[in-house]
Structures are given as structure tokens and as C-alpha cells.
Amino acid sequence: MEITLVQGDITQQQVDAIVNAANSSLLGGGGVDGAIHRKGGPEILAECRALRAGHYGGGLPAGQAVATTAGRLQARWVVHTVGPVYDRARGQELAGVLASCYRESLRVADGLGARTIAFPAVSTGVYRWPMEGAARIALGTVREAGGALRSIQEARFVLFDGEAFGVFQRVWHELLHGSMVD
């Protein structure tokens, strides 16, 4: 699986699956979540409401993922995942939850037959996860999971601004360099 990094708007990506950094209610919010719901249209919200009326009545737990239609987005599916709110005192425990967001999103998208998937930097906005730590978890987890996937050929990280893109680019370079030394 190829891992790519781009700076841009995740709602403009032409991929099979777009990952939504959702809140547990699945009913939209701010940041990436709000943008995906706005641009994707009411079809996404309708499927999210159906999920809430069924198996996810209490909301989607952090670290899990579930798919809906992509509505009007240039994708087939939206994979919703809920990242953890950063808490320095629980950093190691929560790092596992953040890693699970990426693993579970890949698992769900792979199960749907997606060949391409676009990720935002989950938990780095209002959930306050430090960008460098989030980049290490995201890139490392996706890289490790790549060999177990059947259909996904490209995992694309879509970073909204130049600062986030630069951090992800530097961390990715460090991860690649480290693997060449091993």
C-alpha cells in the first residue's frame, strides 16, 4: 500500500473512502466533521441517524469506525471514526485509542472494497492532540496495517494547512529513514 501526503481540503478528494474525524454523536459538528456533513449533504446525516437509531444508540465509541454513504462528495463512502480527546496524563492509553481509529477505518474501508482512502489528522483540532505525536501514531499505524489489507492500494493523508502538512512530511521522512537503517 502506498502512503501519500497532500495539503488540501479532504472534502475535495477523489477517493473511494473519506475518513471523517467525527464526534461520538455521528450527527455532525465542527472542523472536518462539519465540512464533510455540509459538502456531503443530507444523505450522510440520514444514514448517521439510522446508525444512532440502531446499533450505535449511545454513539460511536472512540477508536471505532463505521461507514455511510458519501452523499455528494467525490467518494463512495465516508468512514466515521471518533478520536480521543488529548489528555497528557493518559497519553499512552489514549495513543492506543488514536491508533485504533486508523486501524479500524482501514478495516472498514477494506471490507467495503475501497482501493483508496483519505485520512485527516484525527484528534488534532478541537480534541487538541499535538500534531507531531498524532502524525507519528497515524503514519506508523497505517504503515504497519498496510500488509494485512486486501483492497486498499493508497492511503492518503490530507492536511488542511501548511504547518500540519510540514509536520506530517517531516515525520514520514523520519519513519522512512528509520526503516532504511533497520
Short mmCIF file of C-alpha atoms in Angstrom, two decimals:
data_model
loop_
_atom_site.label_atom_id
_atom_site.label_comp_id
_atom_site.label_asym_id
_atom_site.label_seq_id
_atom_site.Cartn_x
_atom_site.Cartn_y
_atom_site.Cartn_z
CA MET A 1 0.00 0.00 0.00
CA GLU A 2 1.27 3.43 -0.95
CA ILE A 3 1.07 6.24 1.62
CA THR A 4 0.82 9.77 0.24
CA LEU A 5 0.59 13.21 1.83
CA VAL A 6 -1.20 16.20 0.36
CA GLN A 7 -2.14 19.64 1.59
CA GLY A 8 -5.74 20.46 0.85
CA ASP A 9 -9.41 20.02 1.57
CA ILE A 10 -10.42 16.43 2.37
CA THR A 11 -13.92 17.06 1.02
CA GLN A 12 -12.41 17.61 -2.45
CA GLN A 13 -10.56 14.29 -2.62
CA GLN A 14 -11.46 11.82 -5.35
CA VAL A 15 -11.05 8.59 -3.42
CA ASP A 16 -13.23 5.60 -2.59
CA ALA A 17 -13.44 6.39 1.13
CA ILE A 18 -13.01 9.60 3.09
CA VAL A 19 -12.39 9.28 6.82
CA ASN A 20 -14.39 11.65 8.99
CA ALA A 21 -12.94 12.75 12.31
CA ALA A 22 -16.41 12.53 13.81
CA ASN A 23 -17.79 13.17 17.25
CA SER A 24 -19.47 10.27 19.01
CA SER A 25 -22.98 11.54 18.20
CA LEU A 26 -22.35 10.97 14.45
CA LEU A 27 -24.61 13.95 13.82
CA GLY A 28 -22.07 16.45 12.53
CA GLY A 29 -20.06 19.09 14.29
CA GLY A 30 -17.21 21.46 13.57
CA GLY A 31 -13.93 21.09 11.71
CA VAL A 32 -13.57 18.13 9.36
CA ASP A 33 -16.82 16.62 10.65
CA GLY A 34 -18.86 19.71 9.84
CA ALA A 35 -17.22 20.16 6.45
CA ILE A 36 -17.94 16.56 5.45
CA HIS A 37 -21.58 16.81 6.54
CA ARG A 38 -22.05 20.18 4.78
CA LYS A 39 -20.49 19.14 1.49
CA GLY A 40 -21.78 15.58 1.55
CA GLY A 41 -25.35 16.67 2.08
CA PRO A 42 -28.32 15.22 3.93
CA GLU A 43 -27.73 11.64 2.80
CA ILE A 44 -24.80 11.29 5.22
CA LEU A 45 -26.79 12.66 8.14
CA ALA A 46 -29.73 10.39 7.31
CA GLU A 47 -27.51 7.29 7.45
CA CYS A 48 -25.85 8.54 10.65
CA ARG A 49 -29.28 8.99 12.23
CA ALA A 50 -30.17 5.43 11.23
CA LEU A 51 -26.97 4.17 12.89
CA ARG A 52 -27.88 6.10 16.05
CA ALA A 53 -31.37 4.57 15.98
CA GLY A 54 -29.82 1.10 15.76
CA HIS A 55 -26.55 -0.36 16.96
CA TYR A 56 -24.97 2.98 17.92
CA GLY A 57 -27.79 4.36 20.08
CA GLY A 58 -25.28 5.55 22.65
CA GLY A 59 -22.98 6.99 19.99
CA LEU A 60 -19.85 5.65 18.31
CA PRO A 61 -17.15 4.88 20.89
CA ALA A 62 -13.69 6.41 20.46
CA GLY A 63 -11.36 4.21 18.43
CA GLN A 64 -14.11 2.51 16.43
CA ALA A 65 -15.24 3.18 12.85
CA VAL A 66 -18.40 2.82 10.81
CA ALA A 67 -19.23 3.64 7.18
CA THR A 68 -22.03 5.55 5.49
CA THR A 69 -22.66 6.81 2.00
CA ALA A 70 -20.53 9.77 0.92
CA GLY A 71 -23.58 11.63 -0.36
CA ARG A 72 -22.48 14.41 -2.68
CA LEU A 73 -18.75 14.02 -2.02
CA GLN A 74 -16.46 12.68 -4.75
CA ALA A 75 -16.14 9.39 -2.87
CA ARG A 76 -18.25 6.27 -2.40
CA TRP A 77 -18.17 6.10 1.38
CA VAL A 78 -17.44 8.12 4.48
CA VAL A 79 -15.80 6.16 7.26
CA HIS A 80 -16.62 7.85 10.55
CA THR A 81 -14.19 7.43 13.45
CA VAL A 82 -14.07 9.13 16.83
CA GLY A 83 -10.65 10.11 18.08
CA PRO A 84 -9.78 10.57 21.74
CA VAL A 85 -9.58 13.97 23.40
CA TYR A 86 -5.93 14.54 24.29
CA ASP A 87 -5.02 14.20 27.95
CA ARG A 88 -1.32 14.26 28.76
CA ALA A 89 -1.81 12.20 31.93
CA ARG A 90 -3.39 9.37 29.89
CA GLY A 91 -1.17 9.78 26.83
CA GLN A 92 -0.04 6.17 26.38
CA GLU A 93 -3.52 4.74 26.88
CA LEU A 94 -5.09 7.29 24.53
CA ALA A 95 -2.36 6.75 21.91
CA GLY A 96 -3.74 3.23 21.55
CA VAL A 97 -7.24 4.62 21.02
CA LEU A 98 -5.96 7.03 18.36
CA ALA A 99 -4.09 4.21 16.61
CA SER A 100 -7.31 2.18 16.70
CA CYS A 101 -9.10 4.96 14.78
CA TYR A 102 -6.72 4.43 11.86
CA ARG A 103 -6.69 0.60 12.06
CA GLU A 104 -10.49 0.38 12.30
CA SER A 105 -11.01 2.90 9.48
CA LEU A 106 -8.72 0.85 7.26
CA ARG A 107 -10.50 -2.37 8.26
CA VAL A 108 -13.94 -0.93 7.47
CA ALA A 109 -12.83 0.59 4.13
CA ASP A 110 -11.00 -2.59 3.14
CA GLY A 111 -14.11 -4.61 3.94
CA LEU A 112 -16.08 -2.40 1.56
CA GLY A 113 -13.54 -2.97 -1.21
CA ALA A 114 -12.12 0.55 -1.20
CA ARG A 115 -8.91 0.94 -3.17
CA THR A 116 -8.16 4.49 -2.00
CA ILE A 117 -8.77 6.15 1.36
CA ALA A 118 -8.19 9.73 2.55
CA PHE A 119 -7.45 10.50 6.20
CA PRO A 120 -7.49 13.80 8.08
CA ALA A 121 -5.25 14.30 11.12
CA VAL A 122 -7.70 12.73 13.59
CA SER A 123 -7.95 14.40 17.03
CA THR A 124 -5.61 17.31 16.20
CA GLY A 125 -8.27 20.01 16.03
CA VAL A 126 -10.65 20.69 18.88
CA TYR A 127 -9.51 17.43 20.56
CA ARG A 128 -6.08 19.08 20.98
CA TRP A 129 -3.77 16.17 20.15
CA PRO A 130 -0.26 17.57 19.48
CA MET A 131 0.38 17.39 15.74
CA GLU A 132 3.75 15.64 15.87
CA GLY A 133 2.55 12.89 18.17
CA ALA A 134 -0.61 12.45 16.11
CA ALA A 135 1.45 12.22 12.91
CA ARG A 136 3.70 9.51 14.39
CA ILE A 137 0.70 7.47 15.52
CA ALA A 138 -1.21 7.95 12.26
CA LEU A 139 1.62 7.24 9.85
CA GLY A 140 3.10 4.41 11.90
CA THR A 141 -0.25 2.69 12.35
CA VAL A 142 -1.27 2.95 8.70
CA ARG A 143 2.14 1.77 7.57
CA GLU A 144 2.02 -1.26 9.87
CA ALA A 145 -1.55 -2.16 8.87
CA GLY A 146 -0.88 -1.94 5.14
CA GLY A 147 0.32 -5.51 4.70
CA ALA A 148 -2.89 -7.01 6.09
CA LEU A 149 -5.24 -5.22 3.68
CA ARG A 150 -6.84 -6.88 0.67
CA SER A 151 -8.09 -3.99 -1.44
CA ILE A 152 -6.59 -0.68 -0.29
CA GLN A 153 -3.79 0.44 -2.55
CA GLU A 154 -3.38 4.05 -1.39
CA ALA A 155 -3.79 5.73 1.98
CA ARG A 156 -3.71 9.49 1.53
CA PHE A 157 -3.25 11.90 4.42
CA VAL A 158 -4.94 15.20 3.61
CA LEU A 159 -3.64 18.02 5.77
CA PHE A 160 -5.58 21.25 5.77
CA ASP A 161 -2.75 23.74 6.30
CA GLY A 162 0.94 24.08 5.58
CA GLU A 163 2.00 23.64 9.18
CA ALA A 164 0.25 20.28 9.57
CA PHE A 165 1.47 19.16 6.15
CA GLY A 166 5.04 20.06 7.11
CA VAL A 167 4.87 18.10 10.36
CA PHE A 168 3.43 15.02 8.64
CA GLN A 169 6.02 15.30 5.86
CA ARG A 170 8.91 15.50 8.36
CA VAL A 171 7.60 12.60 10.46
CA TRP A 172 7.03 10.46 7.35
CA HIS A 173 10.57 11.16 6.19
CA GLU A 174 11.88 10.15 9.65
CA LEU A 175 9.85 6.93 9.60
CA LEU A 176 11.10 6.05 6.13
CA HIS A 177 14.70 6.87 7.01
CA GLY A 178 14.46 4.81 10.17
CA SER A 179 13.18 1.82 8.21
CA MET A 180 16.09 2.08 5.76
CA VAL A 181 18.59 1.93 8.63
CA ASP A 182 16.97 -1.18 10.21
#
